[in-house]
Every structure is written in structure tokens, then in C-alpha cells.
Amino acid sequence: MRYLEHADPVITLTSGPVNAYAEVLRGLGRTVLYDYDPAFQLLYEKVVDKAQKAMRLSNKPVILHGEPVLGLEAAAASLIAPDDVVLNLASGVYGKGFGYWAKRYSPHLIEIEVPYNEAIDPQEVEAMLKAHPEITIVSVCHHDTPSGTINPIDAIGALVSAHGGYLIVDAVSSFGGMKTHPEDCKADIYVTGPNKCLGAPPGLTMMGVSERAWAKMKGNPLAPRASMLSIVDWQNAWSRNEPFPFTPSVSEINGLDVALDLYLDEGPEAVWARHALTAKAMRAGVTAMGLSIWAASDRIASPTTTAVRAPKGVDEKALRRVARAHYGVVFSSGRGETLGKLTRIGHMGPTAQPIYAIAALTALGGAMNALGQKLAIGKGIEAALAIIDADA
């Protein structure tokens, strides 16, 4: 058997960064144009138009030139003013983390926090909004990737809208892999990027901003200007007739152009369906093999990442090392409170294909058995194939 401890992996099945589509990689190899070349200015405008179509926005989205953590921190810095009362919804490491940014810009922070294998209950949000009418901003992570769980953002967004509040949504690892759009959940700032389900490298933020959020940010004297964290500076940068605040990431725009073409040409519904099928097959195989999913119920398990609970006595880091060395398959660890407790298998972009569920089950089960577990790998693969065949 060939061991790959120090070689390039054969298959990357992580929760991000993910494999990029071959077409996107070729797009990254296009000529790096001067940002004020009319050809690039026209391309930039067309890419923003494609992003608007993909995100189903009634206004122009913003592209920030840094991976989506930039967009999330920028949202906190720009929308939250010192007198705002922020309700942060924490169902995982990333949701909890946004609260730290929120606290930096306003001392008035309230949280609803649930165990990190569960999801936020909209009824709890409704009760909190009634108990605290002073709440002005609500923040939520749609797919809390370190847990592989999904929050019901459409229901939450309807409640926040009725309350008159502003909603910030982290949709970094959900947009493009399932049905979610900024206006569906009434988000005022909706942060995502091309480096997850769209199958492009990390390097850009895509952001939907409501008209009322634009007004609030412009009226916030502490919102960043002339800064990497500025959103306001980029409002009109989509137009070929407007200057860029600073040099955009030309190569990343080339790659995003291709990624959006792939997504729109395949059809969003078809893309979502293959993400969902891959994850469903994976979960069926994991359960049949004798392991358990981290999410408290299948209902809240993500179609873009499957989080598998580490069995008692298994060194999760060793598990991933064996999977890589013996099978050439790379998985993700947990983060923060979930580190060492689960293994994450990504189903995003080009690896959101059912065949990769079979590869993941083989590597996961084989690595587990190499570490002393007695798993029924064959049963797991049979269960996954039954799901795949039923969909054919």
C-alpha cells in the first residue's frame, strides 16, 4: 500500500477550503489585467451581475477582497453602533464567535446559546424579542460548520423583520449548496463567499446588503471608511464608471466569474440536489457502519458537511492522519469546543457528488478499523448505495 503522509492527498473532503472546479482553476490562469483597464472594469461589472442573479437579489451585491471572515467582521464593524442592542444566536463555534465581534462595537449583547449539536428554536427568538423590545440587531450563523448543523434562518428572519430589527446572516458554507438567499430570510447583511459550495479558492466575500442596511451604515459615523473593513466604500464599485477603493483581487475575480457560470449553467436546484443526495448517502452509510452523526437530529444535519461523532477511545487527530496516509483522503477536524469530538466530511462544490460519499465511508471506516474499531464498512457502503440507487 502506498502511504501518503507527506504527499499531496488524492481526495480533499474537508469543510473548507474545498477542491476547486478544474474550470475555475483554468479561470485563475487568465491574464491579470490592470484594474482600470476597461476590459477588467467591464468584467467586474458582469461578475457582480452574475452574483446578483445567483443570490437572487433585487439590488447589487458587494464583493469584498478577502475571504469571508473579512465580510463577517466588516458587517459587525459597519452595522453595529454603540447604542445598538445585539441578540447573537449561538448554536456552534462560529455563531458564538460572531458575538465577540459584536461586543467590540456595542456593549449591549444578549445571547441565546444552545448545545452545539442542536439548532436555534425560532420560538425562543420570538420570546427573547418580546422580552427585550430594545433589541435592534440579530446575528445568526446559518450553517455552523464545526457542528455540521443548520439553523432555520427563514423563520428567524421573519421574526426579526416583524420586530423591526436588522438581521446579519453568516451563510458562508450554505449558500450555493442548499436553497438559501438573502431576501428569502430577510437578511440585511448576508455574508457568503465562493470558497465553499461554489468550488472556488478562498479570497473573496460576496455580500447581500439591504437598502435599509446601507442607510444605517452610512449613518453610523464609526462604520469603517478607507479601511479593509469598509463596506460603504464598495457600494458602487460594481459599476465600470466608478473607481475601486483599492486594488481588487483580479485573479480571484477571474475564478469567481467561472464559478458563477458553472453554478448558473448547471442550475441552482440541480446543484442543491446533488449536495443533498451526497450528504444523505453519507449519513446513511455512517449510521449503518455503526457510527453516529453529531447533529441531534437528521432534520438539522447540513447537506454540505457531515459531522461524525468520534467514538469513545478514538484519537480523532490520529483518525484523520490514518485516513490521509492510508487512503489519500483528507477530512476536517472540529473547531473550538468540537475539536477532538467529531470529524467533518465536506460535500461542497465538485465533491458534492455521491461517489465521494463512498470514498469518504471507505476511508473513514478503514481508518477507524486501523485504530481498533470493529465497523461494518460493507454495510455502510451498501446503505449509501441504496440511497444513491433510489435517487437514480
GROMACS .gro file of C-alpha atoms in nm:
model
  392
    1MET     CA    1   0.000   0.000   0.000
    2ARG     CA    2   0.130   0.344  -0.086
    3TYR     CA    3   0.141   0.578   0.212
    4LEU     CA    4   0.069   0.946   0.159
    5GLU     CA    5   0.168   1.104   0.489
    6HIS     CA    6   0.376   1.372   0.323
    7ALA     CA    7   0.242   1.356  -0.032
    8ASP     CA    8  -0.043   1.550  -0.185
    9PRO     CA    9  -0.379   1.395  -0.091
   10VAL     CA   10  -0.577   1.217  -0.360
   11ILE     CA   11  -0.915   1.349  -0.241
   12THR     CA   12  -0.983   1.654  -0.027
   13LEU     CA   13  -1.316   1.609   0.154
   14THR     CA   14  -1.283   1.892   0.402
   15SER     CA   15  -1.532   2.156   0.508
   16GLY     CA   16  -1.313   2.426   0.354
   17PRO     CA   17  -1.110   2.522   0.173
   18VAL     CA   18  -1.255   2.271  -0.069
   19ASN     CA   19  -1.143   2.139  -0.404
   20ALA     CA   20  -1.192   2.395  -0.680
   21TYR     CA   21  -1.352   2.300  -1.008
   22ALA     CA   22  -1.099   2.242  -1.285
   23GLU     CA   23  -1.268   2.513  -1.491
   24VAL     CA   24  -1.223   2.760  -1.204
   25LEU     CA   25  -0.853   2.675  -1.179
   26ARG     CA   26  -0.818   2.744  -1.550
   27GLY     CA   27  -1.002   3.073  -1.498
   28LEU     CA   28  -0.748   3.172  -1.235
   29GLY     CA   29  -0.484   3.135  -1.503
   30ARG     CA   30  -0.632   3.410  -1.720
   31THR     CA   31  -0.432   3.726  -1.779
   32VAL     CA   32  -0.409   3.950  -1.473
   33LEU     CA   33  -0.545   4.275  -1.614
   34TYR     CA   34  -0.478   4.623  -1.482
   35ASP     CA   35  -0.778   4.706  -1.264
   36TYR     CA   36  -0.852   5.026  -1.461
   37ASP     CA   37  -0.829   4.853  -1.795
   38PRO     CA   38  -1.177   4.894  -1.948
   39ALA     CA   39  -1.182   4.519  -2.015
   40PHE     CA   40  -1.144   4.441  -1.646
   41GLN     CA   41  -1.392   4.709  -1.539
   42LEU     CA   42  -1.647   4.555  -1.774
   43LEU     CA   43  -1.567   4.204  -1.647
   44TYR     CA   44  -1.607   4.316  -1.285
   45GLU     CA   45  -1.949   4.463  -1.359
   46LYS     CA   46  -2.056   4.143  -1.534
   47VAL     CA   47  -1.934   3.927  -1.243
   48VAL     CA   48  -2.136   4.137  -0.997
   49ASP     CA   49  -2.440   4.096  -1.225
   50LYS     CA   50  -2.392   3.718  -1.219
   51ALA     CA   51  -2.358   3.723  -0.840
   52GLN     CA   52  -2.679   3.926  -0.817
   53LYS     CA   53  -2.858   3.664  -1.027
   54ALA     CA   54  -2.716   3.373  -0.826
   55MET     CA   55  -2.803   3.538  -0.493
   56ARG     CA   56  -3.148   3.639  -0.625
   57LEU     CA   57  -3.103   3.997  -0.506
   58SER     CA   58  -3.308   4.297  -0.612
   59ASN     CA   59  -3.004   4.523  -0.572
   60LYS     CA   60  -2.633   4.487  -0.643
   61PRO     CA   61  -2.426   4.267  -0.412
   62VAL     CA   62  -2.089   4.375  -0.278
   63ILE     CA   63  -1.764   4.191  -0.334
   64LEU     CA   64  -1.501   4.241  -0.064
   65HIS     CA   65  -1.148   4.135  -0.143
   66GLY     CA   66  -1.068   3.890   0.131
   67GLU     CA   67  -1.211   3.555   0.238
   68PRO     CA   68  -1.550   3.573   0.414
   69VAL     CA   69  -1.414   3.628   0.765
   70LEU     CA   70  -1.340   3.978   0.633
   71GLY     CA   71  -1.705   4.017   0.541
   72LEU     CA   72  -1.830   3.895   0.878
   73GLU     CA   73  -1.606   4.127   1.076
   74ALA     CA   74  -1.688   4.413   0.838
   75ALA     CA   75  -2.060   4.351   0.896
   76ALA     CA   76  -2.014   4.383   1.272
   77ALA     CA   77  -1.795   4.693   1.240
   78SER     CA   78  -2.022   4.868   0.991
   79LEU     CA   79  -2.376   4.790   1.104
   80ILE     CA   80  -2.339   4.779   1.483
   81ALA     CA   81  -2.327   5.114   1.660
   82PRO     CA   82  -2.252   5.164   2.032
   83ASP     CA   83  -2.619   5.216   2.119
   84ASP     CA   84  -2.740   4.903   1.939
   85VAL     CA   85  -2.862   4.604   2.139
   86VAL     CA   86  -2.746   4.288   1.967
   87LEU     CA   87  -2.905   3.944   2.002
   88ASN     CA   88  -2.648   3.684   1.897
   89LEU     CA   89  -2.773   3.331   1.827
   90ALA     CA   90  -2.506   3.075   1.912
   91SER     CA   91  -2.554   2.713   1.815
   92GLY     CA   92  -2.188   2.647   1.745
   93VAL     CA   93  -1.835   2.779   1.743
   94TYR     CA   94  -1.885   3.024   1.456
   95GLY     CA   95  -2.215   3.160   1.584
   96LYS     CA   96  -2.058   3.212   1.925
   97GLY     CA   97  -1.757   3.377   1.764
   98PHE     CA   98  -1.965   3.648   1.600
   99GLY     CA   99  -2.069   3.761   1.946
  100TYR     CA  100  -1.708   3.856   2.023
  101TRP     CA  101  -1.706   4.093   1.725
  102ALA     CA  102  -2.046   4.232   1.819
  103LYS     CA  103  -1.925   4.303   2.174
  104ARG     CA  104  -1.634   4.501   2.031
  105TYR     CA  105  -1.872   4.750   1.870
  106SER     CA  106  -2.153   4.759   2.126
  107PRO     CA  107  -2.150   4.670   2.497
  108HIS     CA  108  -2.514   4.565   2.475
  109LEU     CA  109  -2.500   4.196   2.385
  110ILE     CA  110  -2.765   3.933   2.460
  111GLU     CA  111  -2.728   3.570   2.354
  112ILE     CA  112  -2.934   3.261   2.303
  113GLU     CA  113  -2.694   2.969   2.321
  114VAL     CA  114  -2.787   2.603   2.272
  115PRO     CA  115  -2.576   2.285   2.282
  116TYR     CA  116  -2.352   2.270   1.979
  117ASN     CA  117  -2.529   1.969   1.829
  118GLU     CA  118  -2.867   2.147   1.826
  119ALA     CA  119  -3.025   2.437   1.636
  120ILE     CA  120  -3.182   2.764   1.741
  121ASP     CA  121  -3.557   2.741   1.811
  122PRO     CA  122  -3.746   3.031   1.648
  123GLN     CA  123  -3.990   3.030   1.940
  124GLU     CA  124  -3.702   3.117   2.174
  125VAL     CA  125  -3.606   3.401   1.943
  126GLU     CA  126  -3.963   3.528   1.940
  127ALA     CA  127  -3.979   3.515   2.320
  128MET     CA  128  -3.648   3.699   2.353
  129LEU     CA  129  -3.758   3.973   2.113
  130LYS     CA  130  -4.077   4.021   2.313
  131ALA     CA  131  -3.888   4.028   2.642
  132HIS     CA  132  -3.632   4.274   2.503
  133PRO     CA  133  -3.801   4.519   2.265
  134GLU     CA  134  -3.480   4.723   2.272
  135ILE     CA  135  -3.304   4.463   2.054
  136THR     CA  136  -3.206   4.627   1.723
  137ILE     CA  137  -2.976   4.370   1.558
  138VAL     CA  138  -2.987   3.989   1.544
  139SER     CA  139  -2.695   3.779   1.419
  140VAL     CA  140  -2.707   3.411   1.323
  141CYS     CA  141  -2.486   3.154   1.153
  142HIS     CA  142  -2.690   2.951   0.905
  143HIS     CA  143  -2.460   2.651   0.881
  144ASP     CA  144  -2.234   2.629   1.183
  145THR     CA  145  -1.969   2.427   1.007
  146PRO     CA  146  -1.778   2.298   1.315
  147SER     CA  147  -2.101   2.120   1.414
  148GLY     CA  148  -2.250   2.039   1.073
  149THR     CA  149  -2.586   2.183   1.180
  150ILE     CA  150  -2.834   2.418   1.014
  151ASN     CA  151  -3.036   2.698   1.174
  152PRO     CA  152  -3.387   2.791   1.044
  153ILE     CA  153  -3.291   3.137   0.918
  154ASP     CA  154  -3.605   3.199   0.712
  155ALA     CA  155  -3.826   3.161   1.021
  156ILE     CA  156  -3.582   3.363   1.231
  157GLY     CA  157  -3.563   3.634   0.965
  158ALA     CA  158  -3.941   3.671   0.954
  159LEU     CA  159  -3.947   3.729   1.330
  160VAL     CA  160  -3.664   3.983   1.319
  161SER     CA  161  -3.830   4.169   1.031
  162ALA     CA  162  -4.162   4.186   1.218
  163HIS     CA  163  -3.973   4.318   1.520
  164GLY     CA  164  -3.816   4.592   1.306
  165GLY     CA  165  -3.463   4.469   1.368
  166TYR     CA  166  -3.167   4.419   1.137
  167LEU     CA  167  -3.052   4.065   1.059
  168ILE     CA  168  -2.691   3.962   0.992
  169VAL     CA  169  -2.653   3.612   0.842
  170ASP     CA  170  -2.338   3.404   0.807
  171ALA     CA  171  -2.414   3.188   0.503
  172VAL     CA  172  -2.052   3.118   0.415
  173SER     CA  173  -2.083   2.739   0.393
  174SER     CA  174  -2.450   2.712   0.299
  175PHE     CA  175  -2.508   2.942   0.002
  176GLY     CA  176  -2.479   2.752  -0.324
  177GLY     CA  177  -2.524   2.415  -0.154
  178MET     CA  178  -2.885   2.448  -0.047
  179LYS     CA  179  -3.182   2.678  -0.102
  180THR     CA  180  -3.089   2.999   0.076
  181HIS     CA  181  -3.084   3.359  -0.045
  182PRO     CA  182  -3.059   3.696   0.132
  183GLU     CA  183  -3.412   3.809   0.058
  184ASP     CA  184  -3.564   3.470   0.145
  185CYS     CA  185  -3.455   3.519   0.506
  186LYS     CA  186  -3.499   3.898   0.504
  187ALA     CA  187  -3.130   3.945   0.581
  188ASP     CA  188  -2.995   4.297   0.599
  189ILE     CA  189  -2.637   4.177   0.564
  190TYR     CA  190  -2.586   3.829   0.421
  191VAL     CA  191  -2.226   3.710   0.404
  192THR     CA  192  -2.104   3.426   0.186
  193GLY     CA  193  -1.818   3.351  -0.049
  194PRO     CA  194  -1.707   3.140  -0.346
  195ASN     CA  195  -1.469   2.919  -0.146
  196LYS     CA  196  -1.723   2.663  -0.024
  197CYS     CA  197  -2.019   2.538  -0.227
  198LEU     CA  198  -1.927   2.733  -0.541
  199GLY     CA  199  -1.600   2.541  -0.565
  200ALA     CA  200  -1.351   2.828  -0.589
  201PRO     CA  201  -1.043   2.914  -0.380
  202PRO     CA  202  -1.067   3.135  -0.069
  203GLY     CA  203  -1.005   3.501  -0.132
  204LEU     CA  204  -1.335   3.687  -0.178
  205THR     CA  205  -1.651   3.776   0.014
  206MET     CA  206  -1.990   3.803  -0.154
  207MET     CA  207  -2.237   4.012   0.041
  208GLY     CA  208  -2.604   4.099   0.007
  209VAL     CA  209  -2.692   4.433   0.169
  210SER     CA  210  -3.046   4.564   0.209
  211GLU     CA  211  -3.127   4.927   0.134
  212ARG     CA  212  -3.206   4.993   0.500
  213ALA     CA  213  -2.868   4.844   0.598
  214TRP     CA  214  -2.694   5.078   0.353
  215ALA     CA  215  -2.871   5.371   0.518
  216LYS     CA  216  -2.779   5.255   0.868
  217MET     CA  217  -2.414   5.201   0.783
  218LYS     CA  218  -2.387   5.542   0.615
  219GLY     CA  219  -2.546   5.698   0.922
  220ASN     CA  220  -2.303   5.524   1.157
  221PRO     CA  221  -2.006   5.760   1.200
  222LEU     CA  222  -1.798   5.473   1.341
  223ALA     CA  223  -1.853   5.246   1.039
  224PRO     CA  224  -1.512   5.193   0.874
  225ARG     CA  225  -1.416   5.410   0.581
  226ALA     CA  226  -1.089   5.399   0.390
  227SER     CA  227  -1.031   5.059   0.552
  228MET     CA  228  -1.017   4.693   0.457
  229LEU     CA  229  -1.324   4.658   0.681
  230SER     CA  230  -1.524   4.917   0.490
  231ILE     CA  231  -1.840   4.801   0.318
  232VAL     CA  232  -1.967   5.151   0.240
  233ASP     CA  233  -1.666   5.229   0.020
  234TRP     CA  234  -1.755   4.941  -0.212
  235GLN     CA  235  -2.124   5.020  -0.265
  236ASN     CA  236  -2.083   5.148  -0.621
  237ALA     CA  237  -1.760   4.972  -0.716
  238TRP     CA  238  -1.963   4.728  -0.926
  239SER     CA  239  -2.005   4.998  -1.194
  240ARG     CA  240  -1.748   5.023  -1.472
  241ASN     CA  241  -1.776   5.401  -1.430
  242GLU     CA  242  -1.677   5.407  -1.062
  243PRO     CA  243  -1.328   5.375  -0.908
  244PHE     CA  244  -1.223   5.087  -0.688
  245PRO     CA  245  -1.142   5.186  -0.327
  246PHE     CA  246  -0.821   4.983  -0.363
  247THR     CA  247  -0.682   4.722  -0.599
  248PRO     CA  248  -0.926   4.433  -0.633
  249SER     CA  249  -0.812   4.070  -0.644
  250VAL     CA  250  -0.806   4.035  -1.020
  251SER     CA  251  -0.726   3.663  -1.037
  252GLU     CA  252  -0.994   3.581  -0.780
  253ILE     CA  253  -1.250   3.772  -0.986
  254ASN     CA  254  -1.147   3.565  -1.288
  255GLY     CA  255  -1.210   3.249  -1.087
  256LEU     CA  256  -1.542   3.374  -0.946
  257ASP     CA  257  -1.658   3.455  -1.298
  258VAL     CA  258  -1.618   3.090  -1.394
  259ALA     CA  259  -1.762   2.956  -1.066
  260LEU     CA  260  -2.080   3.160  -1.110
  261ASP     CA  261  -2.113   3.044  -1.471
  262LEU     CA  262  -2.089   2.681  -1.358
  263TYR     CA  263  -2.349   2.732  -1.086
  264LEU     CA  264  -2.597   2.915  -1.306
  265ASP     CA  265  -2.546   2.688  -1.608
  266GLU     CA  266  -2.599   2.367  -1.409
  267GLY     CA  267  -2.898   2.523  -1.240
  268PRO     CA  268  -2.913   2.602  -0.868
  269GLU     CA  269  -3.179   2.340  -0.797
  270ALA     CA  270  -2.965   2.070  -0.956
  271VAL     CA  271  -2.661   2.183  -0.757
  272TRP     CA  272  -2.857   2.176  -0.430
  273ALA     CA  273  -2.994   1.831  -0.514
  274ARG     CA  274  -2.652   1.671  -0.558
  275HIS     CA  275  -2.526   1.829  -0.235
  276ALA     CA  276  -2.830   1.691  -0.051
  277LEU     CA  277  -2.800   1.344  -0.207
  278THR     CA  278  -2.430   1.315  -0.125
  279ALA     CA  279  -2.489   1.411   0.238
  280LYS     CA  280  -2.791   1.181   0.272
  281ALA     CA  281  -2.592   0.887   0.138
  282MET     CA  282  -2.307   0.973   0.372
  283ARG     CA  283  -2.529   0.988   0.680
  284ALA     CA  284  -2.696   0.659   0.590
  285GLY     CA  285  -2.359   0.491   0.550
  286VAL     CA  286  -2.220   0.633   0.873
  287THR     CA  287  -2.518   0.506   1.070
  288ALA     CA  288  -2.518   0.161   0.907
  289MET     CA  289  -2.146   0.130   0.975
  290GLY     CA  290  -2.206   0.170   1.347
  291LEU     CA  291  -2.114   0.535   1.396
  292SER     CA  292  -2.333   0.832   1.484
  293ILE     CA  293  -2.390   1.179   1.344
  294TRP     CA  294  -2.302   1.474   1.565
  295ALA     CA  295  -2.627   1.662   1.492
  296ALA     CA  296  -2.903   1.591   1.743
  297SER     CA  297  -3.140   1.503   1.459
  298ASP     CA  298  -3.126   1.435   1.088
  299ARG     CA  299  -3.359   1.732   1.039
  300ILE     CA  300  -3.087   1.984   1.127
  301ALA     CA  301  -2.794   1.797   0.967
  302SER     CA  302  -2.628   2.000   0.694
  303PRO     CA  303  -2.632   1.893   0.328
  304THR     CA  304  -2.286   2.045   0.285
  305THR     CA  305  -2.095   1.893   0.579
  306THR     CA  306  -2.143   1.568   0.768
  307ALA     CA  307  -2.006   1.579   1.122
  308VAL     CA  308  -1.937   1.229   1.260
  309ARG     CA  309  -1.910   1.182   1.635
  310ALA     CA  310  -1.574   1.033   1.739
  311PRO     CA  311  -1.630   0.703   1.923
  312LYS     CA  312  -1.507   0.677   2.277
  313GLY     CA  313  -1.141   0.588   2.288
  314VAL     CA  314  -1.062   0.705   1.933
  315ASP     CA  315  -0.797   0.974   1.890
  316GLU     CA  316  -0.968   1.194   1.631
  317LYS     CA  317  -0.643   1.353   1.515
  318ALA     CA  318  -0.492   1.008   1.462
  319LEU     CA  319  -0.803   0.907   1.270
  320ARG     CA  320  -0.759   1.189   1.019
  321ARG     CA  321  -0.386   1.116   0.993
  322VAL     CA  322  -0.452   0.750   0.910
  323ALA     CA  323  -0.724   0.839   0.658
  324ARG     CA  324  -0.479   1.066   0.480
  325ALA     CA  325  -0.179   0.834   0.499
  326HIS     CA  326  -0.354   0.510   0.405
  327TYR     CA  327  -0.628   0.632   0.171
  328GLY     CA  328  -0.518   0.976   0.048
  329VAL     CA  329  -0.840   1.128   0.183
  330VAL     CA  330  -0.837   1.447   0.391
  331PHE     CA  331  -1.112   1.526   0.641
  332SER     CA  332  -1.158   1.826   0.871
  333SER     CA  333  -1.130   1.837   1.248
  334GLY     CA  334  -1.377   2.011   1.475
  335ARG     CA  335  -1.308   2.363   1.597
  336GLY     CA  336  -1.304   2.510   1.944
  337GLU     CA  337  -1.547   2.316   2.161
  338THR     CA  338  -1.594   2.045   1.899
  339LEU     CA  339  -1.222   1.984   1.844
  340GLY     CA  340  -1.139   1.619   1.908
  341LYS     CA  341  -1.505   1.527   1.940
  342LEU     CA  342  -1.600   1.487   1.576
  343THR     CA  343  -1.470   1.451   1.222
  344ARG     CA  344  -1.614   1.663   0.944
  345ILE     CA  345  -1.662   1.541   0.589
  346GLY     CA  346  -1.735   1.817   0.339
  347HIS     CA  347  -1.976   1.783   0.047
  348MET     CA  348  -1.917   2.110  -0.134
  349GLY     CA  349  -1.867   2.212  -0.494
  350PRO     CA  350  -1.701   1.944  -0.707
  351THR     CA  351  -1.702   1.686  -0.424
  352ALA     CA  352  -2.078   1.717  -0.378
  353GLN     CA  353  -2.118   1.402  -0.586
  354PRO     CA  354  -2.245   1.070  -0.445
  355ILE     CA  355  -1.928   0.881  -0.543
  356TYR     CA  356  -1.739   1.089  -0.288
  357ALA     CA  357  -1.965   0.962  -0.011
  358ILE     CA  358  -1.845   0.611  -0.096
  359ALA     CA  359  -1.482   0.725  -0.091
  360ALA     CA  360  -1.536   0.902   0.242
  361LEU     CA  361  -1.702   0.598   0.401
  362THR     CA  362  -1.421   0.370   0.283
  363ALA     CA  363  -1.150   0.598   0.424
  364LEU     CA  364  -1.338   0.677   0.745
  365GLY     CA  365  -1.425   0.315   0.817
  366GLY     CA  366  -1.082   0.186   0.721
  367ALA     CA  367  -0.909   0.440   0.942
  368MET     CA  368  -1.141   0.360   1.232
  369ASN     CA  369  -1.069  -0.010   1.199
  370ALA     CA  370  -0.695   0.057   1.180
  371LEU     CA  371  -0.732   0.227   1.519
  372GLY     CA  372  -0.904  -0.073   1.674
  373GLN     CA  373  -1.271  -0.019   1.596
  374LYS     CA  374  -1.483  -0.301   1.455
  375LEU     CA  375  -1.701  -0.132   1.199
  376ALA     CA  376  -1.917  -0.289   0.931
  377ILE     CA  377  -1.776  -0.092   0.639
  378GLY     CA  378  -1.955  -0.307   0.382
  379LYS     CA  379  -2.293  -0.238   0.544
  380GLY     CA  380  -2.218   0.131   0.540
  381ILE     CA  381  -2.136   0.131   0.171
  382GLU     CA  382  -2.445  -0.079   0.092
  383ALA     CA  383  -2.666   0.168   0.281
  384ALA     CA  384  -2.515   0.462   0.095
  385LEU     CA  385  -2.553   0.290  -0.241
  386ALA     CA  386  -2.920   0.216  -0.164
  387ILE     CA  387  -2.981   0.589  -0.117
  388ILE     CA  388  -2.795   0.671  -0.437
  389ASP     CA  389  -2.973   0.400  -0.639
  390ALA     CA  390  -3.314   0.510  -0.512
  391ASP     CA  391  -3.246   0.858  -0.648
  392ALA     CA  392  -3.127   0.737  -0.987
   0.00000   0.00000   0.00000
